[in-house]
Amino acid sequence: MAEKVLLIEDEEKLARMVELELQYEGYQVEKALDGRTGLERALSGTFDLILLDIMLPALSGMEVLRRVRRESQVPVIMLTARDTVVDKVSGLDMGADDYITKPFAIEELLARIRAALRKHPAQAVAEERQLLRAKGLSMDPERHEVTVDGQHVELTRREFDLLRYLLENKEKVISRESLLDNVWGFDFVGETNAVDVYIRFLRSKIDERFGMKLIHTVRGVGYVIREA
Ligand code: CA
């Protein structure tokens, strides 16, 4: 299957040239000519790699990168017209995999694309999955699976949803009310101690079984998952 590349570049001639070269090499290419469209495409499509210009209309390349990184670890190569150390460093700091300075030779770009794809081999074959982690625990929300140190943990739907919400908010103390709102939802009619009951279930299945301290109680406030 052809690897899919998203090219976010506002210089149309350059974008067209890169598109043709990549297609010739067997990649499937989609183009976006401004930052906002590029971000939308990046977040909605499944791409194996993103080529991202820094100076873009509507939304800068740095901002696109920052928002993409909140959702995905897809490889990103920045295209920059300015060979300034600042661009280079801030792009790499913000999670770009590589950068290339314009004007560039197409062979160099192709080599960097191959290198970036090699670093992320799983993405070339499967859709990237977002795992939630804390200590030895790993949750795969799509597969509805939880493991601790590789061992499977069986959870009910509610336990899973509660754990997921705490993991998504790791290191933040969440009140019982907020957990009820977000995990049980507006249709909840029982007692607020439902939260405490389910926290006990989770502790027995995770903390106690594996001898770890993951779910902490903050007296009078709520619960928090802490790594340390
Ligand atoms: Ca540009």
Coordinates of C-alpha atoms and ligand atoms in Angstrom, one line a residue:
M1 CA 0.0 0.0 0.0
A2 CA 1.3 3.4 -0.9
E3 CA 2.4 5.6 2.0
K4 CA 0.4 8.7 2.4
V5 CA 2.1 12.1 2.7
L6 CA 0.4 15.3 3.6
L7 CA 2.1 18.3 2.1
I8 CA 1.3 21.7 3.8
E9 CA 2.9 24.4 1.6
D10 CA 1.6 27.7 0.3
E11 CA 4.1 28.1 -2.5
E12 CA 2.0 26.5 -5.2
K13 CA 4.8 25.8 -7.7
L14 CA 7.0 24.2 -5.1
A15 CA 4.0 22.2 -3.7
R16 CA 3.2 21.0 -7.2
M17 CA 6.8 20.0 -7.9
V18 CA 7.2 18.1 -4.6
E19 CA 3.8 16.4 -5.2
L20 CA 4.8 15.2 -8.7
E21 CA 8.2 13.9 -7.4
L22 CA 6.6 12.1 -4.5
Q23 CA 3.9 10.5 -6.7
Y24 CA 6.7 9.4 -9.1
E25 CA 8.3 7.7 -6.1
G26 CA 5.1 5.9 -5.3
Y27 CA 3.8 8.0 -2.5
Q28 CA 0.1 9.0 -2.2
V29 CA 0.1 12.8 -1.8
E30 CA -2.4 15.3 -0.5
K31 CA -1.8 19.0 -0.6
A32 CA -3.0 21.8 1.6
L33 CA -2.1 25.4 0.7
D34 CA -2.6 27.1 4.1
G35 CA -2.1 26.2 7.7
R36 CA -5.7 25.9 8.7
T37 CA -6.7 23.5 5.9
G38 CA -3.5 21.6 6.6
L39 CA -4.3 21.2 10.2
E40 CA -7.8 20.0 9.4
R41 CA -6.5 17.5 7.0
A42 CA -3.8 16.4 9.4
L43 CA -6.3 15.7 12.1
S44 CA -8.9 14.0 10.0
G45 CA -6.8 11.9 7.7
T46 CA -4.5 9.0 8.3
F47 CA -1.1 10.1 7.0
D48 CA 2.2 8.3 7.3
L49 CA 4.1 11.5 7.2
I50 CA 3.6 15.3 7.1
L51 CA 5.7 17.8 5.2
L52 CA 5.1 21.2 6.9
D53 CA 6.1 24.6 5.8
I54 CA 6.8 27.1 8.6
M55 CA 5.7 30.3 7.0
L56 CA 2.0 29.7 6.1
P57 CA -1.1 31.8 5.8
A58 CA -4.0 31.3 8.2
L59 CA -2.1 29.4 10.8
S60 CA 1.7 29.1 11.1
G61 CA 3.6 25.9 10.6
M62 CA 4.7 26.0 14.3
E63 CA 1.1 26.3 15.4
V64 CA 0.0 23.4 13.1
L65 CA 2.8 21.3 14.6
R66 CA 1.8 22.1 18.1
R67 CA -1.8 21.1 17.6
V68 CA -0.9 18.0 15.6
R69 CA 1.4 16.8 18.4
R70 CA -1.5 17.0 20.9
E71 CA -3.2 14.2 18.9
S72 CA -0.6 12.3 17.1
Q73 CA 3.1 11.2 16.8
V74 CA 3.0 11.1 13.0
P75 CA 6.4 12.0 11.6
V76 CA 6.7 15.6 10.6
I77 CA 9.4 17.2 8.5
M78 CA 9.5 21.0 8.6
L79 CA 10.2 22.9 5.4
T80 CA 11.8 26.2 6.2
A81 CA 12.9 29.1 4.0
R82 CA 15.1 30.5 6.7
D83 CA 18.0 28.6 8.0
T84 CA 17.8 30.2 11.4
V85 CA 18.8 28.3 14.4
V86 CA 15.7 29.5 16.2
D87 CA 13.3 27.9 13.7
K88 CA 15.3 24.7 13.7
V89 CA 15.5 24.4 17.5
S90 CA 11.9 25.4 18.2
G91 CA 10.6 23.1 15.5
L92 CA 12.5 20.1 16.9
D93 CA 11.6 21.2 20.5
M94 CA 8.0 21.1 19.5
G95 CA 8.2 17.6 18.2
A96 CA 9.2 17.8 14.5
D97 CA 11.2 14.8 13.4
D98 CA 13.4 16.6 11.0
Y99 CA 13.6 19.8 9.0
I100 CA 14.9 20.8 5.6
T101 CA 15.9 24.3 4.4
K102 CA 14.6 25.6 1.1
P103 CA 15.7 25.5 -1.6
F104 CA 16.4 21.8 -1.3
A105 CA 17.3 19.1 -3.7
I106 CA 14.5 16.6 -4.2
E107 CA 16.8 13.7 -3.5
E108 CA 17.6 15.1 -0.1
L109 CA 14.0 15.5 0.7
L110 CA 13.3 11.9 -0.4
A111 CA 16.1 10.6 1.7
R112 CA 14.8 12.4 4.8
I113 CA 11.3 11.1 4.1
R114 CA 12.6 7.5 3.9
A115 CA 14.6 8.0 7.1
A116 CA 11.6 9.5 9.0
L117 CA 9.3 6.6 7.9
R118 CA 12.0 4.1 8.9
K119 CA 11.9 5.5 12.4
H120 CA 8.1 5.0 12.6
P121 CA 7.7 1.6 10.9
A122 CA 4.4 0.8 12.6
Q123 CA 2.7 3.9 11.1
A124 CA 3.5 2.7 7.6
V125 CA 1.4 -0.4 8.1
A126 CA -1.3 0.4 10.7
E127 CA -3.2 3.4 11.8
E128 CA -1.5 4.9 14.8
R129 CA -3.1 4.0 18.1
Q130 CA -3.0 6.3 21.1
L131 CA -2.1 4.6 24.3
L132 CA -2.7 6.1 27.7
R133 CA 0.1 5.2 30.2
A134 CA 1.0 5.6 33.8
K135 CA 3.7 3.6 35.5
G136 CA 3.5 0.0 34.2
L137 CA -0.1 0.5 33.1
S138 CA -1.1 0.9 29.5
M139 CA -4.6 1.5 28.2
D140 CA -5.6 1.1 24.5
P141 CA -9.0 3.0 24.3
E142 CA -9.8 1.8 20.8
R143 CA -9.3 -1.9 21.7
H144 CA -10.7 -1.4 25.1
E145 CA -7.7 -3.1 26.6
V146 CA -5.8 -2.5 29.8
T147 CA -2.5 -4.1 30.8
V148 CA -0.1 -3.8 33.7
D149 CA 3.4 -4.9 33.0
G150 CA 2.0 -6.7 30.0
Q151 CA -0.6 -8.6 32.0
H152 CA -4.2 -8.2 31.0
V153 CA -6.6 -6.5 33.4
E154 CA -10.3 -7.3 33.1
L155 CA -12.5 -4.2 33.7
T156 CA -16.2 -3.5 33.4
R157 CA -17.3 -0.7 31.1
R158 CA -17.7 1.7 34.0
E159 CA -14.4 0.9 35.6
F160 CA -12.8 1.3 32.2
D161 CA -14.4 4.7 31.6
L162 CA -13.4 5.9 35.0
L163 CA -9.8 4.8 34.7
R164 CA -9.7 6.4 31.2
Y165 CA -10.9 9.7 32.5
L166 CA -8.3 9.7 35.3
L167 CA -5.5 8.7 32.9
E168 CA -6.5 11.5 30.4
N169 CA -6.2 13.9 33.3
K170 CA -3.1 12.3 34.9
E171 CA -1.6 14.4 37.7
K172 CA -4.7 16.5 38.0
V173 CA -6.9 16.1 41.1
I174 CA -10.5 15.4 39.9
S175 CA -13.5 15.9 42.2
R176 CA -16.2 13.3 42.7
E177 CA -18.7 15.7 41.1
S178 CA -16.5 16.1 38.0
L179 CA -16.1 12.3 37.8
L180 CA -19.8 11.8 38.0
D181 CA -20.4 14.4 35.3
N182 CA -17.8 13.1 33.0
V183 CA -17.9 9.4 33.5
W184 CA -21.5 8.7 34.6
G185 CA -23.1 11.7 32.7
F186 CA -26.2 13.6 33.1
D187 CA -28.4 10.5 33.6
F188 CA -26.8 9.6 36.8
V189 CA -29.3 9.4 39.6
G190 CA -27.6 7.5 42.4
E191 CA -25.4 8.5 45.4
T192 CA -22.1 10.4 44.9
N193 CA -20.4 7.5 46.7
A194 CA -20.7 5.5 43.5
V195 CA -17.4 7.1 42.6
D196 CA -15.8 5.8 45.8
V197 CA -17.2 2.3 45.2
Y198 CA -15.7 2.2 41.7
I199 CA -12.4 3.6 42.8
R200 CA -12.3 0.7 45.3
F201 CA -13.0 -1.8 42.4
L202 CA -10.1 -0.2 40.4
R203 CA -7.7 -0.3 43.3
S204 CA -8.4 -3.9 44.0
K205 CA -7.9 -4.8 40.3
I206 CA -4.8 -2.6 39.8
D207 CA -3.1 -1.1 42.8
E208 CA -3.6 -4.1 45.1
R209 CA -3.1 -6.8 42.5
F210 CA 0.1 -5.4 41.1
G211 CA 1.4 -3.9 44.4
M212 CA 1.5 -0.3 43.0
K213 CA 0.2 3.1 44.1
L214 CA -1.5 4.6 41.1
I215 CA -4.8 6.0 42.3
H216 CA -4.4 8.5 45.1
T217 CA -7.1 10.0 47.3
V218 CA -6.9 13.7 48.0
R219 CA -9.0 14.2 51.1
G220 CA -12.0 16.4 50.7
V221 CA -11.2 16.9 47.1
G222 CA -11.2 13.8 44.9
Y223 CA -8.9 11.4 43.1
V224 CA -5.7 11.6 41.0
I225 CA -3.5 9.3 39.1
R226 CA 0.1 10.1 39.9
E227 CA 3.2 8.6 38.4
A228 CA 5.6 9.5 41.2
Ligands
CA1 CA 5.5 29.5 2.9

